PDB file of C-alpha atoms in Angstrom:
ATOM      1  CA  MET W 101     135.675 150.358 121.657  1.00 67.00           C
ATOM      2  CA  GLY W 102     132.698 148.335 122.937  1.00 85.00           C
ATOM      3  CA  TYR W 103     132.977 145.259 125.118  1.00 87.00           C
ATOM      4  CA  GLU W 104     132.281 142.767 122.294  1.00 89.00           C
ATOM      5  CA  LYS W 105     134.792 144.409 119.920  1.00 89.00           C
ATOM      6  CA  ARG W 106     137.442 144.503 122.634  1.00 90.00           C
ATOM      7  CA  LYS W 107     136.771 140.853 123.462  1.00 90.00           C
ATOM      8  CA  GLU W 108     137.123 139.871 119.797  1.00 91.00           C
ATOM      9  CA  TYR W 109     140.304 141.937 119.444  1.00 91.00           C
ATOM     10  CA  TYR W 110     141.982 140.229 122.414  1.00 90.00           C
ATOM     11  CA  LYS W 111     140.861 136.810 121.223  1.00 90.00           C
ATOM     12  CA  LYS W 112     142.470 137.369 117.803  1.00 90.00           C
ATOM     13  CA  ARG W 113     145.584 138.850 119.418  1.00 90.00           C
ATOM     14  CA  TYR W 114     145.899 135.793 121.652  1.00 90.00           C
ATOM     15  CA  GLU W 115     145.550 133.407 118.700  1.00 91.00           C
ATOM     16  CA  LYS W 116     148.298 135.249 116.788  1.00 92.00           C
ATOM     17  CA  ASN W 117     150.682 135.348 119.781  1.00 92.00           C
ATOM     18  CA  LYS W 118     149.709 132.177 121.635  1.00 91.00           C
ATOM     19  CA  GLU W 119     153.248 130.751 121.910  1.00 93.00           C
ATOM     20  CA  LYS W 120     154.785 134.072 122.980  1.00 92.00           C
ATOM     21  CA  ILE W 121     152.119 134.588 125.632  1.00 92.00           C
ATOM     22  CA  LYS W 122     152.489 131.040 126.961  1.00 92.00           C
ATOM     23  CA  GLU W 123     156.261 131.506 127.171  1.00 94.00           C
ATOM     24  CA  LYS W 124     155.847 134.798 129.084  1.00 93.00           C
ATOM     25  CA  VAL W 125     153.408 133.194 131.530  1.00 93.00           C
ATOM     26  CA  LYS W 126     155.738 130.228 132.058  1.00 94.00           C
ATOM     27  CA  LYS W 127     158.707 132.554 132.659  1.00 95.00           C
ATOM     28  CA  TYR W 128     156.682 134.662 135.117  1.00 95.00           C
ATOM     29  CA  GLN W 129     155.564 131.552 137.007  1.00 95.00           C
ATOM     30  CA  GLU W 130     159.132 130.242 137.265  1.00 94.00           C
ATOM     31  CA  GLU W 131     160.462 133.602 138.500  1.00 95.00           C
ATOM     32  CA  ASN W 132     157.620 134.152 140.992  1.00 96.00           C
ATOM     33  CA  LYS W 133     156.945 130.690 142.457  1.00 94.00           C
ATOM     34  CA  GLU W 134     156.964 131.879 146.075  1.00 95.00           C
ATOM     35  CA  LYS W 135     154.835 134.948 145.365  1.00 95.00           C
ATOM     36  CA  ILE W 136     152.246 132.816 143.535  1.00 95.00           C
ATOM     37  CA  LYS W 137     152.336 130.209 146.300  1.00 95.00           C
ATOM     38  CA  GLU W 138     151.611 132.906 148.903  1.00 96.00           C
ATOM     39  CA  LYS W 139     148.728 134.324 146.843  1.00 96.00           C
ATOM     40  CA  VAL W 140     147.180 130.870 146.475  1.00 96.00           C
ATOM     41  CA  LYS W 141     147.595 130.162 150.186  1.00 95.00           C
ATOM     42  CA  LYS W 142     146.026 133.516 151.096  1.00 96.00           C
ATOM     43  CA  TYR W 143     143.104 132.923 148.704  1.00 96.00           C
ATOM     44  CA  GLN W 144     142.507 129.451 150.136  1.00 96.00           C
ATOM     45  CA  GLU W 145     142.517 130.765 153.710  1.00 96.00           C
ATOM     46  CA  GLU W 146     140.120 133.597 152.867  1.00 96.00           C
ATOM     47  CA  ASN W 147     137.743 131.406 150.855  1.00 96.00           C
ATOM     48  CA  LYS W 148     137.649 128.088 152.757  1.00 95.00           C
ATOM     49  CA  GLU W 149     133.859 127.849 152.767  1.00 96.00           C
ATOM     50  CA  LYS W 150     133.528 128.827 149.108  1.00 96.00           C
ATOM     51  CA  ILE W 151     136.121 126.225 148.083  1.00 96.00           C
ATOM     52  CA  LYS W 152     134.504 123.577 150.293  1.00 95.00           C
ATOM     53  CA  GLU W 153     131.081 124.252 148.758  1.00 96.00           C
ATOM     54  CA  LYS W 154     132.486 124.141 145.227  1.00 96.00           C
ATOM     55  CA  GLN W 155     134.238 120.820 145.975  1.00 95.00           C
ATOM     56  CA  LYS W 156     131.034 119.406 147.444  1.00 95.00           C
ATOM     57  CA  LYS W 157     129.124 120.333 144.267  1.00 96.00           C
ATOM     58  CA  TYR W 158     131.856 118.831 142.070  1.00 95.00           C
ATOM     59  CA  ASN W 159     131.794 115.566 144.050  1.00 94.00           C
ATOM     60  CA  GLN W 160     128.090 115.241 143.200  1.00 94.00           C
ATOM     61  CA  THR W 161     128.752 115.406 139.440  1.00 96.00           C
ATOM     62  CA  GLU W 162     129.382 112.257 137.413  1.00 95.00           C
ATOM     63  CA  LYS W 163     133.033 113.255 136.836  1.00 96.00           C
ATOM     64  CA  GLY W 164     133.489 113.971 140.545  1.00 96.00           C
ATOM     65  CA  LYS W 165     132.102 110.554 141.476  1.00 95.00           C
ATOM     66  CA  GLU W 166     134.438 108.922 138.964  1.00 96.00           C
ATOM     67  CA  VAL W 167     137.480 110.736 140.364  1.00 96.00           C
ATOM     68  CA  LEU W 168     136.579 109.793 143.953  1.00 95.00           C
ATOM     69  CA  THR W 169     135.963 106.133 143.046  1.00 94.00           C
ATOM     70  CA  ILE W 170     139.250 105.825 141.147  1.00 95.00           C
ATOM     71  CA  ALA W 171     141.118 107.498 144.030  1.00 95.00           C
ATOM     72  CA  ARG W 172     139.559 104.987 146.450  1.00 93.00           C
ATOM     73  CA  TRP W 173     140.614 102.085 144.182  1.00 93.00           C
ATOM     74  CA  MET W 174     144.171 103.420 144.129  1.00 91.00           C
ATOM     75  CA  GLN W 175     144.182 103.611 147.936  1.00 90.00           C
ATOM     76  CA  GLN W 176     143.026  99.982 147.986  1.00 88.00           C
ATOM     77  CA  ASN W 177     145.982  99.102 145.699  1.00 85.00           C
ATOM     78  CA  ILE W 178     143.791  98.065 142.767  1.00 90.00           C
ATOM     79  CA  ILE W 179     146.000  98.183 139.686  1.00 86.00           C
ATOM     80  CA  SER W 180     144.831  99.151 136.215  1.00 86.00           C
ATOM     81  CA  ASN W 181     146.488 100.448 133.062  1.00 86.00           C
ATOM     82  CA  ASP W 182     143.341 102.430 132.250  1.00 91.00           C
ATOM     83  CA  TYR W 183     141.295 103.487 135.286  1.00 93.00           C
ATOM     84  CA  PRO W 184     138.678 105.463 133.303  1.00 95.00           C
ATOM     85  CA  ALA W 185     137.948 102.384 131.154  1.00 95.00           C
ATOM     86  CA  LEU W 186     137.758 100.203 134.272  1.00 95.00           C
ATOM     87  CA  TYR W 187     135.355 102.705 135.874  1.00 96.00           C
ATOM     88  CA  LYS W 188     133.189 102.717 132.743  1.00 96.00           C
ATOM     89  CA  TYR W 189     133.117  98.903 132.790  1.00 95.00           C
ATOM     90  CA  TYR W 190     132.314  98.895 136.532  1.00 95.00           C
ATOM     91  CA  LYS W 191     129.427 101.350 136.026  1.00 94.00           C
ATOM     92  CA  SER W 192     128.038  99.328 133.094  1.00 95.00           C
ATOM     93  CA  CYS W 193     127.881  96.051 135.081  1.00 94.00           C
ATOM     94  CA  LYS W 194     124.312  95.477 136.185  1.00 95.00           C
ATOM     95  CA  ASN W 195     124.656  91.869 137.391  1.00 95.00           C
ATOM     96  CA  CYS W 196     127.176  89.948 139.495  1.00 94.00           C
ATOM     97  CA  GLU W 197     129.664  88.193 137.214  1.00 93.00           C
ATOM     98  CA  ASN W 198     129.600  85.141 139.511  1.00 91.00           C
ATOM     99  CA  CYS W 199     125.992  84.502 140.577  1.00 92.00           C
ATOM    100  CA  GLY W 200     124.089  86.829 138.215  1.00 93.00           C
ATOM    101  CA  ILE W 201     122.115  88.686 140.907  1.00 93.00           C
ATOM    102  CA  GLU W 202     121.147  92.281 140.074  1.00 94.00           C
ATOM    103  CA  LEU W 203     123.638  94.704 141.615  1.00 94.00           C
ATOM    104  CA  ILE W 204     122.723  97.836 143.560  1.00 90.00           C
ATOM    105  CA  GLU W 205     124.744 101.006 144.152  1.00 84.00           C
ATOM    106  CA  GLY W 206     125.521 102.067 147.692  1.00 80.00           C
ATOM    107  CA  ASN W 207     127.217 100.913 150.872  1.00 80.00           C
ATOM    108  CA  THR W 208     124.712  98.427 152.250  1.00 83.00           C
ATOM    109  CA  GLY W 209     123.127  95.206 151.072  1.00 81.00           C
ATOM    110  CA  SER W 210     124.514  91.798 150.195  1.00 85.00           C
ATOM    111  CA  ASN W 211     123.980  92.523 146.502  1.00 89.00           C
ATOM    112  CA  ARG W 212     125.882  95.843 146.509  1.00 92.00           C
ATOM    113  CA  LYS W 213     128.437  96.273 143.737  1.00 93.00           C
ATOM    114  CA  CYS W 214     132.054  95.401 144.583  1.00 92.00           C
ATOM    115  CA  ILE W 215     135.233  95.339 142.565  1.00 92.00           C
ATOM    116  CA  ASP W 216     137.050  92.048 143.071  1.00 91.00           C
ATOM    117  CA  HIS W 217     140.841  92.040 142.892  1.00 88.00           C
ATOM    118  CA  CYS W 218     143.821  89.998 144.023  1.00 82.00           C
ATOM    119  CA  HIS W 219     145.057  91.452 147.307  1.00 78.00           C
ATOM    120  CA  ILE W 220     148.635  90.417 146.601  1.00 75.00           C
ATOM    121  CA  THR W 221     149.064  91.635 143.015  1.00 77.00           C
ATOM    122  CA  GLY W 222     146.293  94.249 143.033  1.00 82.00           C
ATOM    123  CA  LEU W 223     144.976  93.035 139.674  1.00 85.00           C
ATOM    124  CA  PHE W 224     141.281  93.493 138.886  1.00 89.00           C
ATOM    125  CA  ARG W 225     139.325  90.241 138.447  1.00 89.00           C
ATOM    126  CA  ASN W 226     135.571  90.869 138.335  1.00 91.00           C
ATOM    127  CA  VAL W 227     132.643  93.032 139.338  1.00 94.00           C
ATOM    128  CA  LEU W 228     130.775  91.030 141.977  1.00 93.00           C
ATOM    129  CA  CYS W 229     128.040  91.351 144.566  1.00 93.00           C
ATOM    130  CA  HIS W 230     129.284  91.732 148.141  1.00 92.00           C
ATOM    131  CA  SER W 231     128.318  88.134 149.021  1.00 90.00           C
ATOM    132  CA  CYS W 232     130.351  86.608 146.170  1.00 90.00           C
ATOM    133  CA  ASN W 233     133.263  88.955 146.847  1.00 88.00           C
ATOM    134  CA  VAL W 234     133.450  87.823 150.491  1.00 86.00           C
ATOM    135  CA  LYS W 235     133.168  84.140 149.528  1.00 85.00           C
ATOM    136  CA  ARG W 236     135.914  84.461 146.920  1.00 80.00           C
ATOM    137  CA  ARG W 237     138.639  85.330 149.421  1.00 71.00           C
ATOM    138  CA  GLU W 238     141.833  83.354 149.007  1.00 60.00           C
ATOM    139  CA  LYS W 239     141.010  80.069 150.731  1.00 56.00           C
ATOM    140  CA  ILE W 240     144.129  78.180 149.655  1.00 53.00           C
ATOM    141  CA  PRO W 241     147.160  79.162 151.696  1.00 58.00           C
ATOM    142  CA  LEU W 242     149.908  80.353 149.378  1.00 62.00           C
ATOM    143  CA  THR W 243     153.494  79.220 149.667  1.00 70.00           C
ATOM    144  CA  GLN W 244     156.155  81.856 150.150  1.00 70.00           C
ATOM    145  CA  LYS W 245     157.350  81.142 146.611  1.00 70.00           C
ATOM    146  CA  GLU W 246     153.885  81.914 145.187  1.00 70.00           C
ATOM    147  CA  ILE W 247     153.616  85.097 147.248  1.00 70.00           C
ATOM    148  CA  ASN W 248     157.042  86.261 146.027  1.00 71.00           C
ATOM    149  CA  TRP W 249     156.074  85.480 142.432  1.00 72.00           C
ATOM    150  CA  LYS W 250     152.858  87.488 142.728  1.00 70.00           C
ATOM    151  CA  ARG W 251     154.724  90.422 144.281  1.00 71.00           C
ATOM    152  CA  ARG W 252     157.273  90.390 141.428  1.00 73.00           C
ATOM    153  CA  LEU W 253     154.387  90.330 138.951  1.00 74.00           C
ATOM    154  CA  LYS W 254     152.866  93.362 140.671  1.00 69.00           C
ATOM    155  CA  GLN W 255     156.172  95.253 140.489  1.00 70.00           C
ATOM    156  CA  PHE W 256     156.507  94.359 136.804  1.00 72.00           C
ATOM    157  CA  ILE W 257     153.005  95.683 136.094  1.00 69.00           C
ATOM    158  CA  LEU W 258     153.661  98.911 137.986  1.00 66.00           C
ATOM    159  CA  SER W 259     156.929  99.650 136.207  1.00 62.00           C
TER     160      SER W 259
END
């Protein structure tokens, strides 16, 4: 049996027995958690450079950049019900939503793109240039009652 025929045979066999095969794999994984864990650990130790290089390449792709940006937003406690949609919106903004200046990508410049959010509730407000984002900081001191209310709102959104 040639390679192509064998490949086709196994593909058809898999399609016919997909559920059975998935169940067997799941059972094997449950029964051999430690063994699998050790294999993965050994592979990672033996292939550190290969994994690092692969991760570096992935981080340069559009999907990799999206994942890293969303992870950074989560670390900054920015709350969203749909991070991919928020990222898409963020990427599509070409001008500051406050002053209208053209936004640039990157880490330097007063017109670099920033995501503005409430630091108490974590809720997204706007896509701004760095200058407008700095100027927009909460200037009015909040009462303890207002702070508590915003914290309760944040908890409600998260749950």
